[in-house]
Short mmCIF file of C-alpha atoms in Angstrom, two decimals:
data_model
loop_
_atom_site.label_atom_id
_atom_site.label_comp_id
_atom_site.label_asym_id
_atom_site.label_seq_id
_atom_site.Cartn_x
_atom_site.Cartn_y
_atom_site.Cartn_z
CA MET A 1 -86.91 -5.49 5.39
CA ARG A 2 -87.31 -1.74 5.68
CA MET A 3 -85.69 0.51 3.02
CA SER A 4 -83.49 2.11 5.68
CA ASN A 5 -82.04 -1.32 6.45
CA TYR A 6 -81.29 -1.85 2.71
CA ARG A 7 -79.46 1.46 2.62
CA HIS A 8 -77.48 0.53 5.73
CA LEU A 9 -76.35 -2.77 4.21
CA ILE A 10 -75.45 -1.13 0.91
CA THR A 11 -73.42 1.56 2.67
CA ARG A 12 -71.45 -1.08 4.57
CA PHE A 13 -70.86 -3.05 1.34
CA CYS A 14 -69.60 0.03 -0.49
CA LEU A 15 -67.17 0.87 2.29
CA PHE A 16 -65.87 -2.70 2.16
CA ALA A 17 -65.60 -2.66 -1.66
CA SER A 18 -63.77 0.65 -1.68
CA ALA A 19 -61.24 -0.60 0.82
CA ASN A 20 -60.59 -3.93 -0.91
CA VAL A 21 -61.13 -3.30 -4.65
CA ALA A 22 -57.43 -2.86 -5.38
CA ALA A 23 -56.64 -6.22 -3.86
CA VAL A 24 -59.53 -7.92 -5.64
CA THR A 25 -59.10 -6.44 -9.12
CA GLY A 26 -55.63 -5.01 -9.38
CA TYR A 27 -56.98 -1.55 -10.21
CA SER A 28 -57.36 1.51 -8.06
CA ASP A 29 -60.79 2.71 -7.01
CA VAL A 30 -60.70 5.53 -9.53
CA ASP A 31 -60.36 3.30 -12.59
CA PHE A 32 -63.43 1.59 -13.94
CA VAL A 33 -62.42 -0.79 -16.73
CA VAL A 34 -64.72 -2.61 -19.13
CA ALA A 35 -64.34 -4.64 -22.29
CA ARG A 36 -64.91 -3.41 -25.83
CA GLY A 37 -68.45 -4.33 -26.78
CA ALA A 38 -69.66 -4.51 -23.16
CA TRP A 39 -71.23 -1.79 -21.03
CA PRO A 40 -70.05 0.97 -20.71
CA LEU A 41 -67.49 1.07 -23.53
CA ALA A 42 -64.38 2.54 -21.96
CA ILE A 43 -62.19 3.33 -19.02
CA MET A 44 -64.17 5.82 -16.96
CA LYS A 45 -62.71 8.05 -14.27
CA TRP A 46 -64.98 8.68 -11.32
CA ILE A 47 -64.85 10.18 -7.87
CA ARG A 48 -67.52 9.29 -5.38
CA GLY A 49 -69.97 12.15 -5.00
CA ALA A 50 -68.77 13.88 -8.16
CA GLY A 51 -71.68 12.92 -10.45
CA PRO A 52 -71.66 10.73 -13.54
CA PRO A 53 -68.53 9.12 -14.96
CA GLY A 54 -66.25 11.29 -17.00
CA PRO A 55 -65.48 10.89 -20.69
CA VAL A 56 -63.81 8.00 -22.45
CA VAL A 57 -60.05 8.23 -22.04
CA GLY A 58 -58.83 5.05 -23.73
CA TRP A 59 -58.69 1.29 -23.58
CA LYS A 60 -57.04 -0.40 -20.61
CA SER A 61 -58.29 -3.93 -20.04
CA PRO A 62 -60.04 -6.67 -22.02
CA SER A 63 -62.07 -7.84 -19.03
CA ILE A 64 -64.84 -6.73 -16.70
CA THR A 65 -65.56 -8.12 -13.26
CA LEU A 66 -68.45 -7.93 -10.87
CA PRO A 67 -66.48 -5.84 -8.34
CA HIS A 68 -65.92 -3.21 -11.02
CA LEU A 69 -69.64 -2.88 -11.62
CA LEU A 70 -70.52 -2.90 -7.94
CA LEU A 71 -67.89 -0.30 -7.11
CA TRP A 72 -69.14 1.95 -9.90
CA ALA A 73 -72.70 1.57 -8.61
CA CYS A 74 -71.59 2.59 -5.12
CA GLY A 75 -69.77 5.62 -6.42
CA GLN A 76 -72.87 6.76 -8.28
CA ARG A 77 -75.20 6.38 -5.24
CA ILE A 78 -77.19 3.69 -7.13
CA PHE A 79 -79.00 1.08 -5.09
CA LEU A 80 -77.14 -2.18 -5.29
CA PHE A 81 -80.23 -4.23 -6.03
CA LEU A 82 -80.78 -2.18 -9.21
CA ALA A 83 -77.24 -2.85 -10.36
CA ILE A 84 -77.72 -6.57 -9.81
CA LEU A 85 -81.11 -6.49 -11.51
CA PHE A 86 -79.72 -4.98 -14.70
CA LEU A 87 -76.34 -6.71 -14.64
CA PRO A 88 -77.17 -9.39 -17.27
CA SER A 89 -78.20 -6.82 -19.86
CA MET A 90 -75.25 -4.56 -19.05
CA ILE A 91 -72.65 -7.22 -19.77
CA ALA A 92 -74.46 -9.01 -22.61
CA PRO A 93 -71.86 -9.82 -25.28
CA THR A 94 -74.25 -8.87 -28.09
CA ALA A 95 -74.79 -5.32 -26.91
CA ALA A 96 -74.08 -2.97 -29.81
CA PHE A 97 -72.68 0.29 -28.52
CA GLY A 98 -69.63 0.75 -30.70
CA VAL A 99 -67.02 3.44 -30.96
CA THR A 100 -67.31 6.63 -32.99
CA TYR A 101 -64.29 7.83 -34.97
CA LEU A 102 -63.73 10.96 -37.03
CA VAL A 103 -61.93 11.44 -40.33
CA ASN A 104 -60.90 14.62 -42.13
CA PRO A 105 -59.86 15.33 -45.72
CA GLY A 106 -56.23 14.29 -46.15
CA ASP A 107 -56.39 11.55 -43.51
CA ASN A 108 -55.54 7.96 -44.34
CA ILE A 109 -59.07 6.59 -44.80
CA SER A 110 -57.88 3.00 -45.20
CA ALA A 111 -56.23 3.14 -41.80
CA LYS A 112 -59.45 4.44 -40.29
CA LEU A 113 -61.52 1.72 -41.95
CA SER A 114 -59.20 -1.08 -40.90
CA VAL A 115 -59.96 -0.66 -37.18
CA LEU A 116 -63.75 -0.61 -37.43
CA LYS A 117 -65.60 -3.38 -35.64
CA PRO A 118 -69.31 -4.24 -35.43
CA GLY A 119 -71.26 -1.33 -33.98
CA ASP A 120 -68.62 1.29 -34.82
CA THR A 121 -69.25 4.54 -36.70
CA LEU A 122 -66.85 6.56 -38.83
CA ILE A 123 -67.90 10.17 -39.33
CA PHE A 124 -66.54 12.13 -42.29
CA ASN A 125 -66.13 15.81 -41.54
CA ASP A 126 -66.95 18.40 -44.19
CA GLY A 127 -64.67 18.60 -47.19
CA THR A 128 -63.58 16.82 -50.36
CA TYR A 129 -62.05 13.34 -50.30
CA TYR A 130 -60.55 11.39 -53.19
CA GLN A 131 -62.09 7.95 -52.72
CA LEU A 132 -63.86 5.62 -50.32
CA TYR A 133 -62.43 2.19 -51.16
CA ILE A 134 -63.68 -0.80 -49.16
CA ASN A 135 -62.06 -4.08 -50.15
CA PRO A 136 -60.73 -7.12 -48.25
CA ALA A 137 -57.72 -7.06 -50.58
CA ASN A 138 -56.35 -4.05 -48.68
CA GLY A 139 -57.74 -4.94 -45.28
CA THR A 140 -60.67 -2.56 -45.36
CA ALA A 141 -63.63 -4.94 -45.72
CA LEU A 142 -66.27 -3.98 -43.18
CA LYS A 143 -68.16 -6.78 -41.45
CA GLY A 144 -70.92 -5.60 -39.19
CA THR A 145 -73.65 -7.79 -37.78
CA ALA A 146 -77.44 -7.62 -37.77
CA ALA A 147 -77.34 -6.43 -34.15
CA ALA A 148 -74.32 -4.17 -34.63
CA PRO A 149 -73.98 -2.77 -38.16
CA ILE A 150 -71.07 -0.53 -39.11
CA ALA A 151 -71.93 3.01 -40.20
CA LEU A 152 -70.02 5.50 -42.36
CA ARG A 153 -71.72 8.86 -42.53
CA ALA A 154 -71.20 12.51 -43.26
CA ALA A 155 -70.99 14.78 -40.25
CA ASN A 156 -73.32 17.12 -42.14
CA ASP A 157 -75.67 15.83 -44.81
CA GLY A 158 -74.21 16.40 -48.28
CA LYS A 159 -71.04 18.11 -47.06
CA ALA A 160 -68.60 15.19 -47.33
CA VAL A 161 -67.74 14.78 -51.01
CA PHE A 162 -65.87 11.99 -52.81
CA ASP A 163 -64.50 13.38 -56.07
CA SER A 164 -62.04 11.18 -57.95
CA GLY A 165 -61.56 13.62 -60.81
CA GLY A 166 -62.17 10.91 -63.40
CA THR A 167 -59.23 8.75 -62.23
CA ALA A 168 -60.97 6.25 -59.89
CA GLU A 169 -64.37 5.22 -58.59
CA PRO A 170 -65.41 7.60 -55.79
CA ILE A 171 -67.16 4.87 -53.75
CA PHE A 172 -66.31 1.18 -54.14
CA ILE A 173 -67.50 -1.64 -51.86
CA THR A 174 -66.82 -5.37 -51.98
CA GLY A 175 -66.62 -8.20 -49.45
CA SER A 176 -68.64 -6.39 -46.78
CA SER A 177 -71.81 -6.92 -44.78
CA TYR A 178 -74.20 -5.04 -42.51
CA LEU A 179 -72.80 -1.70 -43.58
CA THR A 180 -74.56 1.66 -43.96
CA LEU A 181 -73.27 4.67 -45.90
CA GLN A 182 -75.17 7.92 -45.41
CA GLY A 183 -75.11 11.57 -46.38
CA PHE A 184 -72.37 11.67 -49.03
CA VAL A 185 -71.84 13.20 -52.46
CA ALA A 186 -69.96 11.09 -55.03
CA ARG A 187 -68.93 12.43 -58.41
CA ASN A 188 -66.60 12.36 -61.42
CA SER A 189 -65.66 8.71 -61.79
CA SER A 190 -63.45 6.77 -64.15
CA ALA A 191 -66.11 4.01 -64.18
CA SER A 192 -69.17 3.64 -61.93
CA VAL A 193 -69.69 6.39 -59.37
CA VAL A 194 -71.08 4.29 -56.50
CA HIS A 195 -70.05 0.70 -57.16
CA VAL A 196 -71.29 -2.10 -54.92
CA TYR A 197 -69.30 -4.97 -56.42
CA GLY A 198 -70.34 -8.53 -55.62
CA GLY A 199 -68.75 -11.94 -56.03
CA GLY A 200 -66.86 -12.99 -59.13
CA ARG A 201 -64.35 -11.23 -61.37
CA GLY A 202 -62.15 -10.34 -58.43
CA GLY A 203 -64.91 -9.20 -56.09
CA GLN A 204 -66.43 -10.83 -53.02
CA ASN A 205 -70.05 -11.13 -51.98
CA ASN A 206 -71.74 -8.28 -50.17
CA ASP A 207 -74.86 -8.57 -48.08
CA HIS A 208 -77.01 -6.13 -46.15
CA ILE A 209 -75.48 -2.96 -47.58
CA THR A 210 -77.47 0.27 -47.21
CA LEU A 211 -76.80 3.41 -49.25
CA ARG A 212 -78.83 6.30 -47.88
CA ARG A 213 -79.06 9.99 -48.81
CA ILE A 214 -76.24 9.85 -51.36
CA THR A 215 -76.19 12.01 -54.47
CA ALA A 216 -73.98 10.82 -57.31
CA TYR A 217 -73.21 11.97 -60.82
CA ASN A 218 -70.88 11.70 -63.80
CA ALA A 219 -69.83 8.11 -64.41
CA GLY A 220 -66.99 7.30 -66.77
CA ALA A 221 -67.51 7.06 -70.50
CA ASP A 222 -68.66 3.81 -72.15
CA ASN A 223 -70.57 1.10 -70.27
CA HIS A 224 -70.58 2.64 -66.81
CA HIS A 225 -73.35 3.62 -64.43
CA VAL A 226 -73.96 5.97 -61.53
CA PHE A 227 -75.28 3.55 -58.86
CA ASN A 228 -74.09 0.10 -59.92
CA ILE A 229 -75.17 -2.93 -57.86
CA GLU A 230 -73.21 -5.53 -59.78
CA TYR A 231 -72.57 -9.29 -59.56
CA PRO A 232 -73.78 -11.83 -56.99
CA GLN A 233 -74.78 -10.21 -53.70
CA THR A 234 -77.96 -9.90 -51.73
CA ASN A 235 -80.02 -7.57 -49.54
CA ILE A 236 -78.86 -4.23 -50.90
CA LEU A 237 -80.93 -1.13 -50.09
CA VAL A 238 -80.50 2.13 -52.02
CA GLU A 239 -82.73 4.63 -50.23
CA ASP A 240 -83.29 8.37 -50.66
CA CYS A 241 -80.55 8.70 -53.25
CA ALA A 242 -80.30 10.74 -56.45
CA ALA A 243 -78.36 10.33 -59.69
CA TRP A 244 -77.74 12.46 -62.74
CA GLY A 245 -75.02 13.35 -65.24
CA ARG A 246 -73.16 10.98 -67.53
CA GLY A 247 -73.90 7.27 -67.23
CA ARG A 248 -75.65 4.55 -69.20
CA TYR A 249 -77.95 3.62 -66.31
CA LYS A 250 -78.44 5.82 -63.29
CA PHE A 251 -79.48 2.92 -61.03
CA VAL A 252 -78.87 -0.69 -62.05
CA ALA A 253 -79.11 -4.08 -60.35
CA TYR A 254 -77.06 -6.57 -62.37
CA HIS A 255 -76.78 -10.30 -61.56
CA SER A 256 -77.81 -9.56 -57.97
CA SER A 257 -80.79 -10.49 -55.81
CA TYR A 258 -83.03 -8.83 -53.24
CA VAL A 259 -82.08 -5.29 -54.20
CA THR A 260 -84.41 -2.46 -53.20
CA PHE A 261 -84.40 0.99 -54.78
CA ARG A 262 -86.53 3.19 -52.51
CA ARG A 263 -87.38 6.87 -53.04
CA ASP A 264 -84.58 7.31 -55.57
CA TRP A 265 -84.59 10.08 -58.17
CA ALA A 266 -82.91 9.43 -61.53
CA PHE A 267 -82.40 12.23 -64.04
CA TRP A 268 -80.84 10.78 -67.18
CA GLU A 269 -78.42 13.16 -68.87
CA GLY A 270 -76.42 11.38 -71.45
CA ILE A 271 -73.81 9.00 -72.67
CA THR A 272 -72.54 9.25 -76.23
CA THR A 273 -70.37 6.12 -76.35
CA PHE A 274 -70.92 2.36 -75.98
CA SER A 275 -73.51 1.77 -78.65
CA PRO A 276 -75.81 0.08 -79.46
CA ALA A 277 -77.02 -0.42 -75.90
CA PRO A 278 -80.18 0.65 -74.05
CA ARG A 279 -80.07 3.69 -71.79
CA ALA A 280 -82.41 4.30 -68.86
CA PRO A 281 -82.78 5.92 -65.45
CA PHE A 282 -83.33 2.42 -63.96
CA ALA A 283 -82.38 -1.09 -65.04
CA VAL A 284 -83.09 -4.52 -63.60
CA TYR A 285 -80.69 -6.68 -65.57
CA GLY A 286 -80.39 -10.38 -64.79
CA ALA A 287 -81.37 -9.61 -61.20
CA SER A 288 -84.07 -11.35 -59.18
CA ASN A 289 -86.42 -10.18 -56.44
CA VAL A 290 -85.74 -6.51 -57.10
CA SER A 291 -88.15 -3.93 -55.68
CA LEU A 292 -88.59 -0.33 -56.77
CA GLU A 293 -90.56 1.68 -54.22
CA ASN A 294 -91.46 5.31 -54.92
CA VAL A 295 -88.74 5.87 -57.51
CA ILE A 296 -88.75 8.56 -60.19
CA GLY A 297 -87.14 8.16 -63.62
CA THR A 298 -87.04 10.93 -66.20
CA ASN A 299 -85.23 12.68 -69.08
CA ALA A 300 -83.95 9.65 -71.05
CA ILE A 301 -83.84 11.62 -74.31
CA PRO A 302 -81.11 11.23 -76.97
CA THR A 303 -78.80 14.10 -77.77
CA GLN A 304 -77.22 12.59 -80.90
CA ALA A 305 -78.22 10.23 -83.69
CA ASP A 306 -77.88 6.56 -82.69
CA ASP A 307 -79.78 3.28 -82.66
CA ASN A 308 -80.43 2.91 -78.95
CA TYR A 309 -83.45 2.45 -76.73
CA TYR A 310 -84.13 5.30 -74.29
CA THR A 311 -86.54 3.94 -71.69
CA SER A 312 -87.71 4.73 -68.18
CA LEU A 313 -86.83 1.28 -66.89
CA TRP A 314 -85.14 -1.55 -68.78
CA HIS A 315 -86.04 -5.04 -67.52
CA THR A 316 -84.09 -7.87 -69.12
CA THR A 317 -81.42 -10.53 -68.65
CA ASP A 318 -78.40 -11.74 -70.57
CA ASP A 319 -78.43 -15.18 -68.88
CA ALA A 320 -81.90 -16.52 -68.12
CA ILE A 321 -80.53 -19.80 -66.74
CA ASN A 322 -78.08 -18.50 -64.15
CA TYR A 323 -79.36 -14.96 -63.66
CA PRO A 324 -83.10 -14.79 -64.33
CA ALA A 325 -84.76 -11.40 -64.06
CA ASN A 326 -87.75 -12.63 -62.07
CA ASN A 327 -90.08 -11.33 -59.37
CA MET A 328 -89.61 -7.62 -59.99
CA THR A 329 -91.97 -5.33 -58.08
CA ILE A 330 -92.64 -1.66 -58.84
CA LEU A 331 -94.71 0.28 -56.30
CA GLY A 332 -95.74 3.92 -56.14
CA SER A 333 -93.32 5.06 -58.84
CA ILE A 334 -93.26 7.79 -61.48
CA PHE A 335 -91.89 7.46 -65.01
CA TYR A 336 -92.26 10.49 -67.25
CA ASN A 337 -90.72 12.45 -70.13
CA ASN A 338 -88.49 9.70 -71.50
CA CYS A 339 -88.54 8.35 -75.07
CA GLU A 340 -90.13 5.17 -73.74
CA GLY A 341 -91.70 4.14 -70.47
CA HIS A 342 -91.24 0.84 -68.70
CA TRP A 343 -89.79 -1.76 -71.08
CA GLU A 344 -90.42 -5.43 -70.29
CA ASN A 345 -88.01 -7.20 -72.62
CA GLU A 346 -88.73 -10.62 -74.06
CA SER A 347 -86.00 -12.21 -71.92
CA ALA A 348 -87.32 -10.90 -68.59
CA SER A 349 -88.52 -13.69 -66.33
CA PRO A 350 -91.92 -14.23 -64.65
CA GLY A 351 -93.27 -12.48 -61.59
CA THR A 352 -93.49 -8.80 -62.61
CA TYR A 353 -95.95 -6.93 -60.40
CA MET A 354 -96.77 -3.22 -60.59
CA LYS A 355 -99.08 -1.18 -58.35
CA ASP A 356 -99.74 2.54 -57.87
CA ASN A 357 -97.55 3.80 -60.71
CA TYR A 358 -97.72 6.78 -63.07
CA PHE A 359 -96.67 6.66 -66.73
CA SER A 360 -96.54 9.79 -68.89
CA ILE A 361 -94.44 9.51 -72.06
CA PRO A 362 -95.54 12.17 -74.55
CA VAL A 363 -93.67 12.23 -77.85
CA ASN A 364 -90.48 14.26 -77.59
CA PRO A 365 -89.32 15.44 -81.07
CA ALA A 366 -85.74 14.38 -80.27
CA CYS A 367 -86.79 10.74 -80.05
CA PRO A 368 -87.90 10.20 -83.66
CA GLN A 369 -85.19 12.60 -84.81
CA PHE A 370 -82.25 10.83 -83.18
CA THR A 371 -83.21 7.17 -82.74
CA THR A 372 -84.93 4.49 -84.81
CA ARG A 373 -86.28 2.74 -81.70
CA PRO A 374 -89.87 2.93 -80.43
CA TYR A 375 -91.03 5.97 -78.51
CA GLY A 376 -94.13 7.31 -76.79
CA ASP A 377 -95.28 4.11 -75.02
CA GLY A 378 -96.06 4.36 -71.31
CA LEU A 379 -95.45 0.64 -70.78
CA THR A 380 -94.18 -1.83 -73.36
CA TRP A 381 -94.56 -5.60 -73.03
CA ASN A 382 -92.01 -6.61 -75.66
CA TYR A 383 -93.02 -10.09 -76.87
CA ASN A 384 -92.62 -11.38 -73.32
CA ALA A 385 -94.51 -14.67 -72.92
CA ASN A 386 -94.96 -14.37 -69.16
CA THR A 387 -97.79 -13.05 -67.02
CA GLY A 388 -97.61 -9.53 -65.66
CA ILE A 389 -99.89 -7.83 -63.14
CA ILE A 390 -100.53 -4.09 -63.45
CA THR A 391 -102.95 -2.51 -61.01
CA ASN A 392 -103.84 1.02 -59.90
CA ALA A 393 -101.80 2.62 -62.67
CA VAL A 394 -102.37 6.01 -64.28
CA PHE A 395 -101.43 6.40 -67.96
CA VAL A 396 -101.56 10.04 -69.08
CA ASN A 397 -100.60 11.75 -72.37
CA ASN A 398 -98.83 8.78 -73.92
CA LYS A 399 -98.76 7.99 -77.61
CA VAL A 400 -99.79 4.51 -76.45
CA GLY A 401 -100.57 3.89 -72.80
CA LEU A 402 -99.99 0.12 -72.70
CA ASN A 403 -98.41 -1.53 -75.73
CA GLN A 404 -98.31 -5.32 -75.74
CA PHE A 405 -96.21 -6.10 -78.80
CA GLY A 406 -97.60 -9.01 -80.79
CA ALA A 407 -100.23 -9.69 -78.09
CA VAL A 408 -97.68 -12.08 -76.58
CA GLY A 409 -97.89 -12.95 -72.91
CA SER A 410 -100.70 -12.52 -70.44
CA LEU A 411 -101.21 -9.04 -69.00
CA LEU A 412 -103.69 -8.45 -66.19
CA LEU A 413 -104.61 -4.75 -66.03
CA SER A 414 -107.01 -3.57 -63.34
CA ASN A 415 -108.16 -0.56 -61.32
CA SER A 416 -106.29 1.78 -63.66
CA VAL A 417 -106.86 5.05 -65.50
CA MET A 418 -106.26 5.63 -69.22
CA LEU A 419 -106.41 9.41 -69.67
CA SER A 420 -105.71 11.58 -72.74
CA ASN A 421 -103.56 9.05 -74.56
CA THR A 422 -103.47 8.96 -78.36
CA THR A 423 -104.27 5.25 -78.01
CA ALA A 424 -104.97 3.76 -74.62
CA ILE A 425 -104.12 0.09 -75.20
CA VAL A 426 -102.56 -1.86 -78.06
CA SER A 427 -102.81 -5.46 -76.96
CA SER A 428 -105.04 -8.30 -75.93
CA ALA A 429 -104.55 -7.49 -72.26
CA THR A 430 -107.06 -8.95 -69.87
CA HIS A 431 -108.46 -5.91 -68.14
CA SER A 432 -111.05 -5.03 -65.53
CA TYR A 433 -112.18 -1.85 -63.80
CA VAL A 434 -110.31 0.49 -66.14
CA ASP A 435 -111.44 4.08 -66.68
CA PHE A 436 -111.08 5.31 -70.26
CA TRP A 437 -111.38 9.09 -70.63
CA GLY A 438 -110.26 11.54 -73.29
CA ASN A 439 -108.22 9.06 -75.35
CA GLY A 440 -108.02 9.35 -79.14
CA HIS A 441 -108.76 5.63 -79.28
CA ASN A 442 -109.32 3.18 -76.48
CA GLY A 443 -107.84 0.41 -78.62
CA ILE A 444 -109.79 -2.27 -76.78
CA ALA A 445 -113.43 -3.02 -76.08
CA VAL A 446 -114.88 -1.49 -72.95
CA LYS A 447 -116.46 -4.15 -70.73
CA SER A 448 -118.61 -4.44 -67.68
CA GLY A 449 -116.91 -2.87 -64.68
CA ASP A 450 -114.97 -0.39 -66.81
CA GLN A 451 -115.68 3.33 -66.61
CA THR A 452 -115.83 6.05 -69.24
CA ILE A 453 -115.98 9.05 -66.96
CA ASN A 454 -113.86 12.08 -66.06
CA PRO A 455 -111.71 11.09 -63.06
CA GLY A 456 -111.99 14.60 -61.62
CA TYR A 457 -108.27 15.34 -61.22
CA ASP A 458 -107.80 18.96 -60.11
CA ARG A 459 -104.80 19.99 -62.17
CA ASN A 460 -105.54 23.68 -61.78
CA THR A 461 -104.97 23.41 -58.04
CA PHE A 462 -102.37 20.70 -57.68
CA GLY A 463 -100.57 20.52 -61.03
CA THR A 464 -99.29 17.14 -62.23
CA GLY A 465 -99.44 15.91 -58.65
CA ALA A 466 -103.22 15.75 -59.05
CA TYR A 467 -102.74 12.43 -60.86
CA PHE A 468 -101.01 10.92 -57.84
CA PHE A 469 -104.16 10.35 -55.78
CA VAL A 470 -107.85 9.65 -56.31
CA PRO A 471 -109.79 12.81 -55.34
CA ALA A 472 -112.26 12.45 -52.50
CA ARG A 473 -115.19 13.35 -54.75
CA SER A 474 -114.03 11.40 -57.79
CA PRO A 475 -116.50 8.91 -59.28
CA LEU A 476 -113.55 6.48 -59.26
CA LYS A 477 -113.50 6.45 -55.47
CA GLY A 478 -114.47 2.93 -54.45
CA ALA A 479 -115.39 2.02 -58.04
CA GLY A 480 -112.72 -0.65 -58.47
CA SER A 481 -112.62 -4.34 -57.71
CA GLY A 482 -113.90 -5.18 -54.25
CA GLY A 483 -114.73 -1.52 -53.59
CA SER A 484 -111.14 -0.34 -54.07
CA ASP A 485 -110.26 2.88 -55.89
CA ILE A 486 -109.53 3.18 -59.58
CA GLY A 487 -106.28 5.14 -59.81
CA ALA A 488 -102.96 5.41 -58.00
CA ASN A 489 -101.79 6.38 -54.54
CA ILE A 490 -98.41 8.07 -54.90
CA ILE A 491 -98.72 10.43 -51.96
CA HIS A 492 -97.66 7.97 -49.26
CA GLN A 493 -94.47 5.98 -48.88
CA TYR A 494 -94.07 2.31 -49.64
CA VAL A 495 -91.73 0.45 -47.28
CA ASN A 496 -90.94 -3.23 -47.71
CA GLY A 497 -93.91 -3.68 -50.02
CA THR A 498 -96.42 -2.05 -47.68
CA LEU A 499 -98.16 1.26 -48.31
CA THR A 500 -97.66 3.31 -45.14
CA GLN A 501 -99.35 6.51 -44.04
CA THR A 502 -96.05 8.42 -44.08
CA PRO A 503 -96.28 11.35 -46.53
CA LEU A 504 -94.13 11.05 -49.65
CA TRP A 505 -94.18 14.79 -50.35
CA PRO A 506 -92.25 17.05 -50.11
CA TRP A 507 -89.73 14.67 -51.64
CA PRO A 508 -87.33 13.41 -48.94
CA MET A 509 -84.27 14.65 -50.85
CA GLU A 510 -85.92 17.88 -52.02
CA GLY A 511 -83.39 20.22 -50.41
CA ARG A 512 -80.29 18.28 -51.42
CA ILE A 513 -81.35 17.92 -55.06
CA LEU A 514 -82.40 21.55 -55.31
CA ASP A 515 -79.09 22.73 -53.84
CA GLU A 516 -76.87 20.42 -55.89
CA LYS A 517 -78.78 20.07 -59.17
CA GLY A 518 -80.99 23.15 -59.19
CA ILE A 519 -84.19 21.18 -59.75
CA SER A 520 -87.14 20.84 -57.41
CA VAL A 521 -88.56 17.33 -57.41
CA THR A 522 -91.62 18.57 -55.56
CA TYR A 523 -92.71 22.01 -56.77
CA SER A 524 -93.76 22.88 -60.33
CA SER A 525 -92.26 26.35 -60.06
CA ASN A 526 -88.82 24.76 -60.44
CA GLY A 527 -89.36 21.56 -62.41
CA GLY A 528 -91.43 19.43 -60.03
CA PHE A 529 -94.99 18.10 -59.98
CA TRP A 530 -96.97 20.06 -57.44
CA ASN A 531 -98.40 23.58 -57.60
CA THR A 532 -99.20 23.19 -53.92
CA LEU A 533 -99.38 20.53 -51.25
CA ASN A 534 -102.05 22.42 -49.32
CA GLY A 535 -104.99 20.12 -48.86
CA VAL A 536 -103.20 16.97 -49.96
CA TYR A 537 -102.61 15.67 -46.46
CA SER A 538 -104.51 18.01 -44.17
CA THR A 539 -107.97 17.41 -45.65
CA PRO A 540 -106.86 14.82 -46.86
CA ALA A 541 -107.79 15.24 -50.49
CA ASP A 542 -107.86 11.51 -51.21
CA LYS A 543 -110.28 10.60 -48.38
#
């Protein structure tokens, strides 16, 4: 059939539909009504020949019929066969379009939360709010779906602030799923600052919760933390976040599973109560299958005399039977300028795997002055009887690079650099393809496949960031096992365990952290690592 004949038939159908739609549907030909969750998501006013439908004006009917769709198609001059072709996808019940709502300081946030359905978004306009409290106990649990998550986000990144003034927790979540929070500031808590509270002790399980681009600081005194992922829950992602100020741990996964900390910056700043108890930028505590991808932990230094550990990361459990701390993965991360580096406690469970990490823990005078605990170790394997895999690490300027207390356990160290440490290794670690250069003592016999050669890091040009990649002309390029490099790659992002080609620098939260904390994570001129990024990616320097 010729196209002109199709147009003739469609024109006749549209005239018929326009004349009879009221009788067929009960609505006038200027009301187009669809169901929530279908397509499109509202009553739309239209006039034939007047262009696209107008804005959403409200809800009118819980149903949609074929005549509605056909009439709308006619009014928009759309060929009928196209409308029929796409009809199944347009009315699919799983379509996730959702409704967007706004909230302002002073509004009843609980009332806003209580109406959210899968696919909806609640946008927080600029200003200071008291608390974001999400709990089934008050009807505010948020249950999105995999296809239609619920989103709460700041209208402008970092401009919606939750400040409880020390009388409540600024952000609290329990009993929720498929929920994303993005772009907030949380501060000044009575307990934890951002508290994702799982099952048990009055809470309910969470799953598939994402915290993204949130800065948080100043937990309550005693045993409280800044980002606290606590009690049974699963699939929690904390991505592009930053923590500082008071708090025992800045980021902790406790009795949880499948938690990922990705591109998070932790600047430890102090807690003077709840002692004795370890303090650290990061802790994996009785939690299983936890991943740390491109995280940074620094400044765990005591400010008063006590008997506590101050480490970069504390890995342990208080209940190995019910809450083993197993299968922890650390990828592309940086731990520096703490009293101690990574601490693998004797109770931590099997499955620890580390790749592409940097450890630099020079002796800070405050550590021996204020605490009786060990200091100056880049990585400590504390009488842990399990096997650990450490590959493509860089240990620089540590008192001891790798310290395996009592030679207990089985450490497999490979493709790594030991540079300018007082002692490189104190242990019986099984090692291969390790470069020893400029150490006071290697501490272990050099064997076939090892190197004793200058890695060629260009600190004059790049600053500390020079240690984060293997230079193109380095003798360590391709000198590792199977032709791999000896050294770390911390210039590209890890995502879900895979090293991508997405640049890690400048740091994704560079601007927010500089504005709110006054520290540059990226540039050495204001506390960061890099003198310059010129040549890091454009050449690229590591190729």
